[in-house]
Amino acid sequence: MTIGSQVKQSLASVKSIEAILSSLTVQSEDKTAKKAFDESRVLAARVAEDLQKRVGELEREEAQYKGF
Amino acid sequence: MPEWLDIVVRSLLFLIVLFLVTKWLGKKQISQLSFFEYVTGITIGSIAGEVAMGLENNIFYGIIGIVIFSAVPLLINIVSLKNKKIRDFVEGNGTIFIKNGKVMEDNLKKEKYSTDELLELLRKRNVFQVADVEFALLEPTGDLSVLLKKEKQPLTASDLGLPVAPIKEPQTVIMDGEILDEPLSTIGLNRNWLKGELSKLGVAIENVFLGQVDGNGQLTVDLFDDKIEVAAPQEKPLLLANIKKCQADLELFALSTTSAAAKEMYGRNARKMDELLQIVSPYLKD
């Protein structure tokens, strides 16, 4: 597995974490729990953003592995 | 009227009267009887029994007796709610049996409790050694309240400085295979959500004996068919594991990349994931 595909996999995981966290934000009743889930969702979103950029860079470097 | 019919009428009448009187007196009558309430309770019962069976007694005299025996304690109750002195006089005070870890022998004697009885009361509270007790008080109801020494008290999360998620009462949303809409809407969920969760668990609603939703919206069910194993909720442990894995992956990328900028970016994001883990882990652990 190339680094490119590994980073893509991580990106997918982070996105799924972000999605689950946002559904937990909606579902939890308690205000502090809601806040904690929301804060961590924002963090996950930032990580996903950075990884997305890195995936773009890697795709430019290894054009043969260009995916979606 | 034949005598047996008279007894039937009287019994039914006093059942109703007793029912109304006990409703009127409230829950306190059952849960914590003071000596006074204990005596009036017995008296009300025996008046009712006496009049129901003794045909020569007038029914209305019986009812008058019951009303007085319930109204006076009720009045005293109301007055004692307002006035601490009357409350202490009517309901009695607690007596301190153990203070600063030392047994108050004089108080024991005053309440006519022997050492054995004190030990028995302590054992009922799961205390087998008097030395473990900081403070113990005999309540007016005859119960012993015990405060253990700090080092003998069970360990709590705040002792350990452990962050814990707040807890909300669970709601029962399915009973005997029927969806209860009211508790469901109390927590802001609906039937569609519940059906989705049930299909995630792979069970039919008719098969659910009891279903509860905890404060974080996690559904747990008990089935009629006990041969079927219901999977424990997986979402949160899985999420926790995924976060940990991503964090470790990012660190690995940071180590393996040759580009300095990428190294810095991975390192920063690994720290972000770590921060995220710190925030949510109390909420994801059961």
PDB file of N, CA and C in Angstrom, chain A residues 3 6-11 13-14 16-18 20-21 23-24 27-37 39-51 53-55 57-58 61, chain B residues 166-169 171 186-187 189 193 197 200 213-218 235-236 239 242-246 249-250 252-253 256-257 259 262 265-266 268-270 272-273 275-276 279-280 283-284:
ATOM      1  N   ILE A   3       1.862   5.248   0.492  1.00  0.00           N
ATOM      2  CA  ILE A   3       1.540   6.240   1.508  1.00  0.00           C
ATOM      3  C   ILE A   3       0.265   6.976   1.136  1.00  0.00           C
ATOM      4  N   GLN A   6      -2.689   5.078   2.136  1.00  0.00           N
ATOM      5  CA  GLN A   6      -2.795   5.028   3.595  1.00  0.00           C
ATOM      6  C   GLN A   6      -3.375   6.320   4.143  1.00  0.00           C
ATOM      7  N   VAL A   7      -2.882   7.440   3.578  1.00  0.00           N
ATOM      8  CA  VAL A   7      -3.393   8.728   4.053  1.00  0.00           C
ATOM      9  C   VAL A   7      -4.862   8.872   3.694  1.00  0.00           C
ATOM     10  N   LYS A   8      -5.225   8.367   2.502  1.00  0.00           N
ATOM     11  CA  LYS A   8      -6.631   8.420   2.112  1.00  0.00           C
ATOM     12  C   LYS A   8      -7.503   7.635   3.089  1.00  0.00           C
ATOM     13  N   GLN A   9      -6.980   6.465   3.490  1.00  0.00           N
ATOM     14  CA  GLN A   9      -7.731   5.642   4.446  1.00  0.00           C
ATOM     15  C   GLN A   9      -7.922   6.396   5.760  1.00  0.00           C
ATOM     16  N   SER A  10      -6.852   7.024   6.222  1.00  0.00           N
ATOM     17  CA  SER A  10      -6.954   7.793   7.465  1.00  0.00           C
ATOM     18  C   SER A  10      -7.955   8.918   7.315  1.00  0.00           C
ATOM     19  N   LEU A  11      -7.920   9.570   6.154  1.00  0.00           N
ATOM     20  CA  LEU A  11      -8.857  10.657   5.897  1.00  0.00           C
ATOM     21  C   LEU A  11     -10.295  10.152   6.010  1.00  0.00           C
ATOM     22  N   SER A  13     -11.327   7.576   7.736  1.00  0.00           N
ATOM     23  CA  SER A  13     -11.627   7.294   9.151  1.00  0.00           C
ATOM     24  C   SER A  13     -11.969   8.575   9.894  1.00  0.00           C
ATOM     25  N   VAL A  14     -11.164   9.618   9.643  1.00  0.00           N
ATOM     26  CA  VAL A  14     -11.413  10.873  10.354  1.00  0.00           C
ATOM     27  C   VAL A  14     -12.778  11.434   9.972  1.00  0.00           C
ATOM     28  N   SER A  16     -15.349   9.663   9.076  1.00  0.00           N
ATOM     29  CA  SER A  16     -16.395   8.862   9.720  1.00  0.00           C
ATOM     30  C   SER A  16     -16.502   9.229  11.199  1.00  0.00           C
ATOM     31  N   ILE A  17     -15.333   9.498  11.835  1.00  0.00           N
ATOM     32  CA  ILE A  17     -15.355   9.936  13.242  1.00  0.00           C
ATOM     33  C   ILE A  17     -16.142  11.230  13.363  1.00  0.00           C
ATOM     34  N   GLU A  18     -15.886  12.134  12.420  1.00  0.00           N
ATOM     35  CA  GLU A  18     -16.581  13.423  12.433  1.00  0.00           C
ATOM     36  C   GLU A  18     -18.096  13.220  12.311  1.00  0.00           C
ATOM     37  N   ILE A  20     -19.894  10.489  13.081  1.00  0.00           N
ATOM     38  CA  ILE A  20     -20.466   9.866  14.285  1.00  0.00           C
ATOM     39  C   ILE A  20     -20.565  10.895  15.411  1.00  0.00           C
ATOM     40  N   LEU A  21     -19.508  11.730  15.521  1.00  0.00           N
ATOM     41  CA  LEU A  21     -19.525  12.742  16.577  1.00  0.00           C
ATOM     42  C   LEU A  21     -20.671  13.728  16.362  1.00  0.00           C
ATOM     43  N   SER A  23     -23.494  13.070  14.909  1.00  0.00           N
ATOM     44  CA  SER A  23     -24.771  12.431  15.260  1.00  0.00           C
ATOM     45  C   SER A  23     -24.913  12.316  16.775  1.00  0.00           C
ATOM     46  N   LEU A  24     -23.784  12.086  17.483  1.00  0.00           N
ATOM     47  CA  LEU A  24     -23.834  12.036  18.958  1.00  0.00           C
ATOM     48  C   LEU A  24     -24.175  13.412  19.530  1.00  0.00           C
ATOM     49  N   GLN A  27     -27.827  13.656  19.331  1.00  0.00           N
ATOM     50  CA  GLN A  27     -28.581  12.713  20.160  1.00  0.00           C
ATOM     51  C   GLN A  27     -28.477  12.967  21.652  1.00  0.00           C
ATOM     52  N   SER A  28     -27.309  13.482  22.111  1.00  0.00           N
ATOM     53  CA  SER A  28     -27.160  13.549  23.563  1.00  0.00           C
ATOM     54  C   SER A  28     -28.001  14.684  24.135  1.00  0.00           C
ATOM     55  N   GLU A  29     -28.547  14.412  25.307  1.00  0.00           N
ATOM     56  CA  GLU A  29     -29.448  15.364  25.944  1.00  0.00           C
ATOM     57  C   GLU A  29     -28.688  16.366  26.792  1.00  0.00           C
ATOM     58  N   ASP A  30     -27.611  15.862  27.397  1.00  0.00           N
ATOM     59  CA  ASP A  30     -26.912  16.692  28.363  1.00  0.00           C
ATOM     60  C   ASP A  30     -26.116  17.797  27.672  1.00  0.00           C
ATOM     61  N   LYS A  31     -26.159  18.984  28.262  1.00  0.00           N
ATOM     62  CA  LYS A  31     -25.519  20.129  27.599  1.00  0.00           C
ATOM     63  C   LYS A  31     -24.003  19.976  27.540  1.00  0.00           C
ATOM     64  N   THR A  32     -23.381  19.514  28.659  1.00  0.00           N
ATOM     65  CA  THR A  32     -21.925  19.403  28.641  1.00  0.00           C
ATOM     66  C   THR A  32     -21.489  18.322  27.658  1.00  0.00           C
ATOM     67  N   ALA A  33     -22.279  17.238  27.577  1.00  0.00           N
ATOM     68  CA  ALA A  33     -21.947  16.173  26.625  1.00  0.00           C
ATOM     69  C   ALA A  33     -22.058  16.704  25.200  1.00  0.00           C
ATOM     70  N   LYS A  34     -23.135  17.448  24.951  1.00  0.00           N
ATOM     71  CA  LYS A  34     -23.338  18.045  23.628  1.00  0.00           C
ATOM     72  C   LYS A  34     -22.136  18.909  23.242  1.00  0.00           C
ATOM     73  N   LYS A  35     -21.702  19.723  24.236  1.00  0.00           N
ATOM     74  CA  LYS A  35     -20.610  20.648  23.970  1.00  0.00           C
ATOM     75  C   LYS A  35     -19.322  19.876  23.675  1.00  0.00           C
ATOM     76  N   ALA A  36     -19.064  18.830  24.485  1.00  0.00           N
ATOM     77  CA  ALA A  36     -17.840  18.058  24.288  1.00  0.00           C
ATOM     78  C   ALA A  36     -17.836  17.400  22.918  1.00  0.00           C
ATOM     79  N   PHE A  37     -18.979  16.814  22.523  1.00  0.00           N
ATOM     80  CA  PHE A  37     -19.046  16.151  21.228  1.00  0.00           C
ATOM     81  C   PHE A  37     -18.866  17.173  20.103  1.00  0.00           C
ATOM     82  N   GLU A  39     -17.302  20.153  20.245  1.00  0.00           N
ATOM     83  CA  GLU A  39     -15.909  20.609  20.202  1.00  0.00           C
ATOM     84  C   GLU A  39     -15.037  19.600  19.479  1.00  0.00           C
ATOM     85  N   SER A  40     -15.225  18.309  19.829  1.00  0.00           N
ATOM     86  CA  SER A  40     -14.355  17.307  19.222  1.00  0.00           C
ATOM     87  C   SER A  40     -14.692  17.135  17.747  1.00  0.00           C
ATOM     88  N   ARG A  41     -15.980  17.371  17.384  1.00  0.00           N
ATOM     89  CA  ARG A  41     -16.335  17.289  15.969  1.00  0.00           C
ATOM     90  C   ARG A  41     -15.583  18.371  15.173  1.00  0.00           C
ATOM     91  N   VAL A  42     -15.502  19.575  15.753  1.00  0.00           N
ATOM     92  CA  VAL A  42     -14.789  20.659  15.077  1.00  0.00           C
ATOM     93  C   VAL A  42     -13.316  20.289  14.889  1.00  0.00           C
ATOM     94  N   LEU A  43     -12.719  19.702  15.953  1.00  0.00           N
ATOM     95  CA  LEU A  43     -11.319  19.273  15.853  1.00  0.00           C
ATOM     96  C   LEU A  43     -11.140  18.261  14.731  1.00  0.00           C
ATOM     97  N   ALA A  44     -12.062  17.266  14.697  1.00  0.00           N
ATOM     98  CA  ALA A  44     -11.956  16.229  13.672  1.00  0.00           C
ATOM     99  C   ALA A  44     -12.087  16.849  12.286  1.00  0.00           C
ATOM    100  N   ALA A  45     -12.973  17.841  12.162  1.00  0.00           N
ATOM    101  CA  ALA A  45     -13.161  18.486  10.860  1.00  0.00           C
ATOM    102  C   ALA A  45     -11.880  19.169  10.410  1.00  0.00           C
ATOM    103  N   ARG A  46     -11.171  19.814  11.376  1.00  0.00           N
ATOM    104  CA  ARG A  46      -9.912  20.494  11.017  1.00  0.00           C
ATOM    105  C   ARG A  46      -8.858  19.490  10.564  1.00  0.00           C
ATOM    106  N   VAL A  47      -8.797  18.356  11.300  1.00  0.00           N
ATOM    107  CA  VAL A  47      -7.829  17.322  10.911  1.00  0.00           C
ATOM    108  C   VAL A  47      -8.148  16.824   9.512  1.00  0.00           C
ATOM    109  N   ALA A  48      -9.446  16.605   9.255  1.00  0.00           N
ATOM    110  CA  ALA A  48      -9.845  16.105   7.935  1.00  0.00           C
ATOM    111  C   ALA A  48      -9.446  17.095   6.844  1.00  0.00           C
ATOM    112  N   GLU A  49      -9.603  18.388   7.130  1.00  0.00           N
ATOM    113  CA  GLU A  49      -9.242  19.421   6.164  1.00  0.00           C
ATOM    114  C   GLU A  49      -7.756  19.319   5.783  1.00  0.00           C
ATOM    115  N   ASP A  50      -6.902  19.248   6.817  1.00  0.00           N
ATOM    116  CA  ASP A  50      -5.463  19.162   6.580  1.00  0.00           C
ATOM    117  C   ASP A  50      -5.112  17.905   5.795  1.00  0.00           C
ATOM    118  N   LEU A  51      -5.745  16.794   6.186  1.00  0.00           N
ATOM    119  CA  LEU A  51      -5.432  15.533   5.506  1.00  0.00           C
ATOM    120  C   LEU A  51      -5.862  15.600   4.047  1.00  0.00           C
ATOM    121  N   LYS A  53      -5.879  18.186   2.169  1.00  0.00           N
ATOM    122  CA  LYS A  53      -4.839  18.939   1.440  1.00  0.00           C
ATOM    123  C   LYS A  53      -3.653  18.040   1.133  1.00  0.00           C
ATOM    124  N   ARG A  54      -3.256  17.265   2.135  1.00  0.00           N
ATOM    125  CA  ARG A  54      -2.098  16.391   1.975  1.00  0.00           C
ATOM    126  C   ARG A  54      -2.364  15.331   0.907  1.00  0.00           C
ATOM    127  N   VAL A  55      -3.596  14.828   0.885  1.00  0.00           N
ATOM    128  CA  VAL A  55      -3.954  13.845  -0.141  1.00  0.00           C
ATOM    129  C   VAL A  55      -3.778  14.465  -1.532  1.00  0.00           C
ATOM    130  N   GLU A  57      -1.721  16.891  -2.355  1.00  0.00           N
ATOM    131  CA  GLU A  57      -0.284  16.989  -2.650  1.00  0.00           C
ATOM    132  C   GLU A  57       0.272  15.642  -3.095  1.00  0.00           C
ATOM    133  N   LEU A  58      -0.118  14.603  -2.344  1.00  0.00           N
ATOM    134  CA  LEU A  58       0.413  13.269  -2.658  1.00  0.00           C
ATOM    135  C   LEU A  58      -0.033  12.826  -4.037  1.00  0.00           C
ATOM    136  N   GLU A  61       2.140  14.231  -6.543  1.00  0.00           N
ATOM    137  CA  GLU A  61       3.442  13.580  -6.587  1.00  0.00           C
ATOM    138  C   GLU A  61       3.362  12.200  -7.234  1.00  0.00           C
TER     139      GLU A  61
ATOM    140  N   PRO B 166     -21.557  13.314  32.623  1.00  0.00           N
ATOM    141  CA  PRO B 166     -22.756  13.446  33.443  1.00  0.00           C
ATOM    142  C   PRO B 166     -23.766  12.374  33.053  1.00  0.00           C
ATOM    143  N   ILE B 167     -24.639  12.044  33.990  1.00  0.00           N
ATOM    144  CA  ILE B 167     -25.581  10.957  33.722  1.00  0.00           C
ATOM    145  C   ILE B 167     -26.997  11.511  33.711  1.00  0.00           C
ATOM    146  N   LYS B 168     -27.800  11.020  32.777  1.00  0.00           N
ATOM    147  CA  LYS B 168     -29.214  11.384  32.702  1.00  0.00           C
ATOM    148  C   LYS B 168     -30.037  10.128  32.917  1.00  0.00           C
ATOM    149  N   GLU B 169     -31.236  10.304  33.465  1.00  0.00           N
ATOM    150  CA  GLU B 169     -32.049   9.112  33.720  1.00  0.00           C
ATOM    151  C   GLU B 169     -32.455   8.478  32.390  1.00  0.00           C
ATOM    152  N   GLN B 171     -34.808   6.480  29.719  1.00  0.00           N
ATOM    153  CA  GLN B 171     -36.252   6.475  29.476  1.00  0.00           C
ATOM    154  C   GLN B 171     -36.657   5.114  28.927  1.00  0.00           C
ATOM    155  N   THR B 186     -40.050  12.880  25.086  1.00  0.00           N
ATOM    156  CA  THR B 186     -39.353  13.615  26.145  1.00  0.00           C
ATOM    157  C   THR B 186     -37.878  13.782  25.824  1.00  0.00           C
ATOM    158  N   ILE B 187     -37.273  12.741  25.223  1.00  0.00           N
ATOM    159  CA  ILE B 187     -35.858  12.842  24.895  1.00  0.00           C
ATOM    160  C   ILE B 187     -35.664  13.280  23.449  1.00  0.00           C
ATOM    161  N   LEU B 189     -36.867  12.154  20.552  1.00  0.00           N
ATOM    162  CA  LEU B 189     -36.695  11.152  19.497  1.00  0.00           C
ATOM    163  C   LEU B 189     -38.069  10.731  18.999  1.00  0.00           C
ATOM    164  N   TRP B 193     -36.760   6.920  14.389  1.00  0.00           N
ATOM    165  CA  TRP B 193     -35.429   6.697  14.950  1.00  0.00           C
ATOM    166  C   TRP B 193     -35.378   5.335  15.637  1.00  0.00           C
ATOM    167  N   GLU B 197     -33.025   2.101  14.943  1.00  0.00           N
ATOM    168  CA  GLU B 197     -32.126   1.491  15.935  1.00  0.00           C
ATOM    169  C   GLU B 197     -32.416   0.001  16.074  1.00  0.00           C
ATOM    170  N   LYS B 200     -31.013  -1.845  13.302  1.00  0.00           N
ATOM    171  CA  LYS B 200     -29.565  -1.964  13.467  1.00  0.00           C
ATOM    172  C   LYS B 200     -29.224  -3.143  14.363  1.00  0.00           C
ATOM    173  N   VAL B 213     -33.663   3.837  26.563  1.00  0.00           N
ATOM    174  CA  VAL B 213     -32.695   4.717  25.917  1.00  0.00           C
ATOM    175  C   VAL B 213     -31.966   5.495  27.000  1.00  0.00           C
ATOM    176  N   ASP B 214     -30.636   5.468  26.988  1.00  0.00           N
ATOM    177  CA  ASP B 214     -29.900   6.209  28.006  1.00  0.00           C
ATOM    178  C   ASP B 214     -29.724   7.663  27.578  1.00  0.00           C
ATOM    179  N   GLY B 215     -29.083   8.455  28.445  1.00  0.00           N
ATOM    180  CA  GLY B 215     -28.988   9.892  28.216  1.00  0.00           C
ATOM    181  C   GLY B 215     -28.267  10.265  26.933  1.00  0.00           C
ATOM    182  N   ASN B 216     -27.463   9.340  26.387  1.00  0.00           N
ATOM    183  CA  ASN B 216     -26.741   9.647  25.156  1.00  0.00           C
ATOM    184  C   ASN B 216     -27.420   9.066  23.932  1.00  0.00           C
ATOM    185  N   GLY B 217     -28.668   8.634  24.105  1.00  0.00           N
ATOM    186  CA  GLY B 217     -29.412   8.136  22.960  1.00  0.00           C
ATOM    187  C   GLY B 217     -29.030   6.736  22.542  1.00  0.00           C
ATOM    188  N   GLN B 218     -28.525   5.935  23.487  1.00  0.00           N
ATOM    189  CA  GLN B 218     -28.168   4.569  23.132  1.00  0.00           C
ATOM    190  C   GLN B 218     -29.295   3.631  23.587  1.00  0.00           C
ATOM    191  N   GLU B 235     -21.363   1.273  18.977  1.00  0.00           N
ATOM    192  CA  GLU B 235     -20.995   2.516  18.341  1.00  0.00           C
ATOM    193  C   GLU B 235     -19.874   3.245  19.089  1.00  0.00           C
ATOM    194  N   LYS B 236     -20.065   3.405  20.404  1.00  0.00           N
ATOM    195  CA  LYS B 236     -19.109   4.217  21.156  1.00  0.00           C
ATOM    196  C   LYS B 236     -17.748   3.564  21.324  1.00  0.00           C
ATOM    197  N   LEU B 239     -16.020   3.893  18.084  1.00  0.00           N
ATOM    198  CA  LEU B 239     -15.584   5.262  17.807  1.00  0.00           C
ATOM    199  C   LEU B 239     -14.295   5.560  18.564  1.00  0.00           C
ATOM    200  N   ASN B 242     -11.467   3.883  16.930  1.00  0.00           N
ATOM    201  CA  ASN B 242     -11.141   4.542  15.668  1.00  0.00           C
ATOM    202  C   ASN B 242     -10.337   5.820  15.886  1.00  0.00           C
ATOM    203  N   ILE B 243     -10.750   6.593  16.912  1.00  0.00           N
ATOM    204  CA  ILE B 243     -10.019   7.830  17.201  1.00  0.00           C
ATOM    205  C   ILE B 243      -8.577   7.501  17.569  1.00  0.00           C
ATOM    206  N   LYS B 244      -8.422   6.461  18.424  1.00  0.00           N
ATOM    207  CA  LYS B 244      -7.066   6.077  18.840  1.00  0.00           C
ATOM    208  C   LYS B 244      -6.235   5.653  17.636  1.00  0.00           C
ATOM    209  N   LYS B 245      -6.878   4.895  16.732  1.00  0.00           N
ATOM    210  CA  LYS B 245      -6.158   4.390  15.569  1.00  0.00           C
ATOM    211  C   LYS B 245      -5.708   5.552  14.678  1.00  0.00           C
ATOM    212  N   CYS B 246      -6.626   6.517  14.447  1.00  0.00           N
ATOM    213  CA  CYS B 246      -6.279   7.659  13.604  1.00  0.00           C
ATOM    214  C   CYS B 246      -5.128   8.445  14.198  1.00  0.00           C
ATOM    215  N   ASP B 249      -2.003   6.574  13.566  1.00  0.00           N
ATOM    216  CA  ASP B 249      -1.646   6.647  12.144  1.00  0.00           C
ATOM    217  C   ASP B 249      -0.964   7.970  11.822  1.00  0.00           C
ATOM    218  N   LEU B 250      -1.553   9.062  12.354  1.00  0.00           N
ATOM    219  CA  LEU B 250      -0.991  10.381  12.073  1.00  0.00           C
ATOM    220  C   LEU B 250       0.428  10.486  12.603  1.00  0.00           C
ATOM    221  N   LEU B 252       2.447   8.029  12.967  1.00  0.00           N
ATOM    222  CA  LEU B 252       3.267   7.193  12.083  1.00  0.00           C
ATOM    223  C   LEU B 252       3.623   7.951  10.810  1.00  0.00           C
ATOM    224  N   PHE B 253       2.640   8.642  10.215  1.00  0.00           N
ATOM    225  CA  PHE B 253       2.909   9.421   9.004  1.00  0.00           C
ATOM    226  C   PHE B 253       3.962  10.494   9.293  1.00  0.00           C
ATOM    227  N   SER B 256       7.281   8.915   9.245  1.00  0.00           N
ATOM    228  CA  SER B 256       7.799   8.297   8.024  1.00  0.00           C
ATOM    229  C   SER B 256       7.986   9.286   6.881  1.00  0.00           C
ATOM    230  N   THR B 257       7.318  10.451   6.961  1.00  0.00           N
ATOM    231  CA  THR B 257       7.435  11.365   5.817  1.00  0.00           C
ATOM    232  C   THR B 257       8.793  12.068   5.813  1.00  0.00           C
ATOM    233  N   SER B 259       9.153  15.014   3.958  1.00  0.00           N
ATOM    234  CA  SER B 259       8.905  16.444   3.791  1.00  0.00           C
ATOM    235  C   SER B 259       8.709  17.102   5.154  1.00  0.00           C
ATOM    236  N   ALA B 262       5.139  18.499   5.724  1.00  0.00           N
ATOM    237  CA  ALA B 262       4.165  17.436   5.990  1.00  0.00           C
ATOM    238  C   ALA B 262       4.349  16.884   7.401  1.00  0.00           C
ATOM    239  N   MET B 265       2.744  19.171   9.755  1.00  0.00           N
ATOM    240  CA  MET B 265       1.289  19.100   9.632  1.00  0.00           C
ATOM    241  C   MET B 265       0.747  17.846  10.315  1.00  0.00           C
ATOM    242  N   TYR B 266       1.412  16.708  10.063  1.00  0.00           N
ATOM    243  CA  TYR B 266       0.957  15.463  10.697  1.00  0.00           C
ATOM    244  C   TYR B 266       1.072  15.549  12.218  1.00  0.00           C
ATOM    245  N   ARG B 268       1.017  18.179  14.100  1.00  0.00           N
ATOM    246  CA  ARG B 268       0.011  19.085  14.657  1.00  0.00           C
ATOM    247  C   ARG B 268      -1.345  18.383  14.724  1.00  0.00           C
ATOM    248  N   ASN B 269      -1.666  17.645  13.641  1.00  0.00           N
ATOM    249  CA  ASN B 269      -2.965  16.967  13.628  1.00  0.00           C
ATOM    250  C   ASN B 269      -3.010  15.792  14.597  1.00  0.00           C
ATOM    251  N   ALA B 270      -1.859  15.131  14.792  1.00  0.00           N
ATOM    252  CA  ALA B 270      -1.815  14.052  15.783  1.00  0.00           C
ATOM    253  C   ALA B 270      -2.128  14.624  17.164  1.00  0.00           C
ATOM    254  N   LYS B 272      -3.932  17.262  17.701  1.00  0.00           N
ATOM    255  CA  LYS B 272      -5.358  17.604  17.694  1.00  0.00           C
ATOM    256  C   LYS B 272      -6.202  16.371  18.022  1.00  0.00           C
ATOM    257  N   MET B 273      -5.828  15.242  17.404  1.00  0.00           N
ATOM    258  CA  MET B 273      -6.576  14.016  17.660  1.00  0.00           C
ATOM    259  C   MET B 273      -6.442  13.613  19.129  1.00  0.00           C
ATOM    260  N   GLU B 275      -6.017  15.649  21.624  1.00  0.00           N
ATOM    261  CA  GLU B 275      -6.882  16.573  22.361  1.00  0.00           C
ATOM    262  C   GLU B 275      -8.336  16.110  22.280  1.00  0.00           C
ATOM    263  N   LEU B 276      -8.724  15.733  21.063  1.00  0.00           N
ATOM    264  CA  LEU B 276     -10.084  15.236  20.829  1.00  0.00           C
ATOM    265  C   LEU B 276     -10.370  14.028  21.722  1.00  0.00           C
ATOM    266  N   ILE B 279     -11.066  14.972  25.216  1.00  0.00           N
ATOM    267  CA  ILE B 279     -12.383  15.573  25.427  1.00  0.00           C
ATOM    268  C   ILE B 279     -13.474  14.512  25.475  1.00  0.00           C
ATOM    269  N   VAL B 280     -13.448  13.590  24.503  1.00  0.00           N
ATOM    270  CA  VAL B 280     -14.606  12.696  24.394  1.00  0.00           C
ATOM    271  C   VAL B 280     -14.484  11.401  25.183  1.00  0.00           C
ATOM    272  N   TYR B 283     -16.974  10.408  27.800  1.00  0.00           N
ATOM    273  CA  TYR B 283     -18.344  10.184  27.337  1.00  0.00           C
ATOM    274  C   TYR B 283     -18.490   8.870  26.592  1.00  0.00           C
ATOM    275  N   LEU B 284     -17.350   8.321  26.121  1.00  0.00           N
ATOM    276  CA  LEU B 284     -17.440   7.106  25.323  1.00  0.00           C
ATOM    277  C   LEU B 284     -17.213   5.859  26.149  1.00  0.00           C
TER     278      LEU B 284
END
